[in-house]
Amino acid sequence: MKFLKEACGVFGAYDMDGGPVISYLYWGLISQNHRGHHSHGFLTFDNGFSSHYGLDLLPPVRHPLTRKLFKKLRGAAGIGHVRYATSGKDNKRWLLRDTQPFIVEDGGAKIALAYNGNIVNVSQLRLELKSEFGNLSTSSDVELISKKLLQGLKKDRGLSSSVKACMREVEGAFSVVGLTQKGELFAFRDSLGIRPLCYGHDEDKKIFAVSSESVGLNINNFQYESEIKPGELLVWSKDGFTQEQLVKPKMRAFCSFEFAYFARPDSILNGGSKPVYKIREDFGRNLGKEDSEINNKIDIVISIPETGDDAAYGLHEQTGIHWARALRKHRYVTDRAFITTHKEREMIIMKKLNIGGEIKGKRVAAVEDSIVRGDTSRRIIKKMREAGAKKVHMYITFPRIISPCFYGIDMSTFSELIGAKHDATEIARIIGADSVHYQSIENFVKSTGLERDELCLGCLTCQYPTPLAQQIADKMKAKFEKGEKETGRVYESS
């Protein structure tokens, strides 16, 4: 259990019969609130764009704001967004300004966009777009993608041509839903397919939806159709549905961290054959197989809630060691969007955890999804020892993180990563554990159901799927190894 920010969740819906889609948008985003706590937004088309934006989690369905929202947004096509701020500024004023969906218009063209991802060639795009559109009005990457699309649209190049140019000229991760000024719903994904995006429909194939995760379709009782393929554009309009492969992928690079941490356990990722929780159970089994001495040193298996829960069960199944839900998460301790510092959020995380007496005098295997900076793990281990744990051995499902992420996860420098500076033995000493056991990369990959060359493993190997990211990482690593100071998202000012 930790606080890591990831770049959002999106949802879009289109009703061929002209009915309002706001309820589908609302529930689609509710199911994906784990992907963004900072802000949320809705936009529908009904002879023009109507929108609503707010900070924090979505309000409950019976809240007056929700009722007002359902009355206000009556369009038959719509998009929505929940956001964690991984790019841009994260104070309250900028969070409001950067809330999506984002609307741009110029030269008679107009579009609205919501996206999940992160752009690498930020500096280049800012210079290019500033010469045509003037200063940017937000600090978020979505404005860059929106205006890149608008470049083509205002020159009457058409949506397909404009999206294709975006796919070829923007480096990074982007899973996008949008609306045209005619009320068409469109969705596309970068040519590497780094972030998830799928689509489906109701039983009668009259209402269509796009979602970052399949749970957004499930909650609306929609049938899952397929993932949106890397480099593919889908469009829904009064004339029907079109599907185009605009850019042929040279390779795939789906984010490996989605499996360990970000995705909801009941989601199916990337067109896979089993839900994420089954994959996480396999991670736990792998950890049990990889440590041949585990039955001689462990009395009880527990999880760090909640992303460690399924792996802990898998570890228990593999080893036969007693499993208990001894660490509990208090769901009603919440953080707010404007509490933005790592220290503040870590304090809230610790207030959410309560440890039962079952670990007293026991040798504990604590299963966690990952160790990024190590601060949260250190505090949790201290709390377990105070509760009477005799030994604390950490079992980590995600292999050791040694490099930053450039594609939408809040890990921007080598120096902040404990795994970039220390091996497992040293990490155990620093965080106060008796040992730390990481799942191997090979077993992790095998359990996802994907091939190694279909995953982005940049944060584990320092080998990235896009050229500028690799170039920047190499420069950052050289600075880090010399002891020179790094800055987050250095490529923004490069």
Coordinates of C-alpha atoms in Angstrom, one line a residue, residues 378-388:
R378 CA 9.4 1.3 6.5
R379 CA 6.5 2.8 8.5
I380 CA 4.3 -0.3 8.0
I381 CA 7.1 -2.6 9.1
K382 CA 7.6 -0.5 12.2
K383 CA 3.9 -0.7 12.9
M384 CA 4.0 -4.5 12.6
R385 CA 6.9 -4.8 15.0
E386 CA 5.1 -2.6 17.5
A387 CA 2.1 -5.0 17.1
G388 CA 4.4 -7.8 18.2

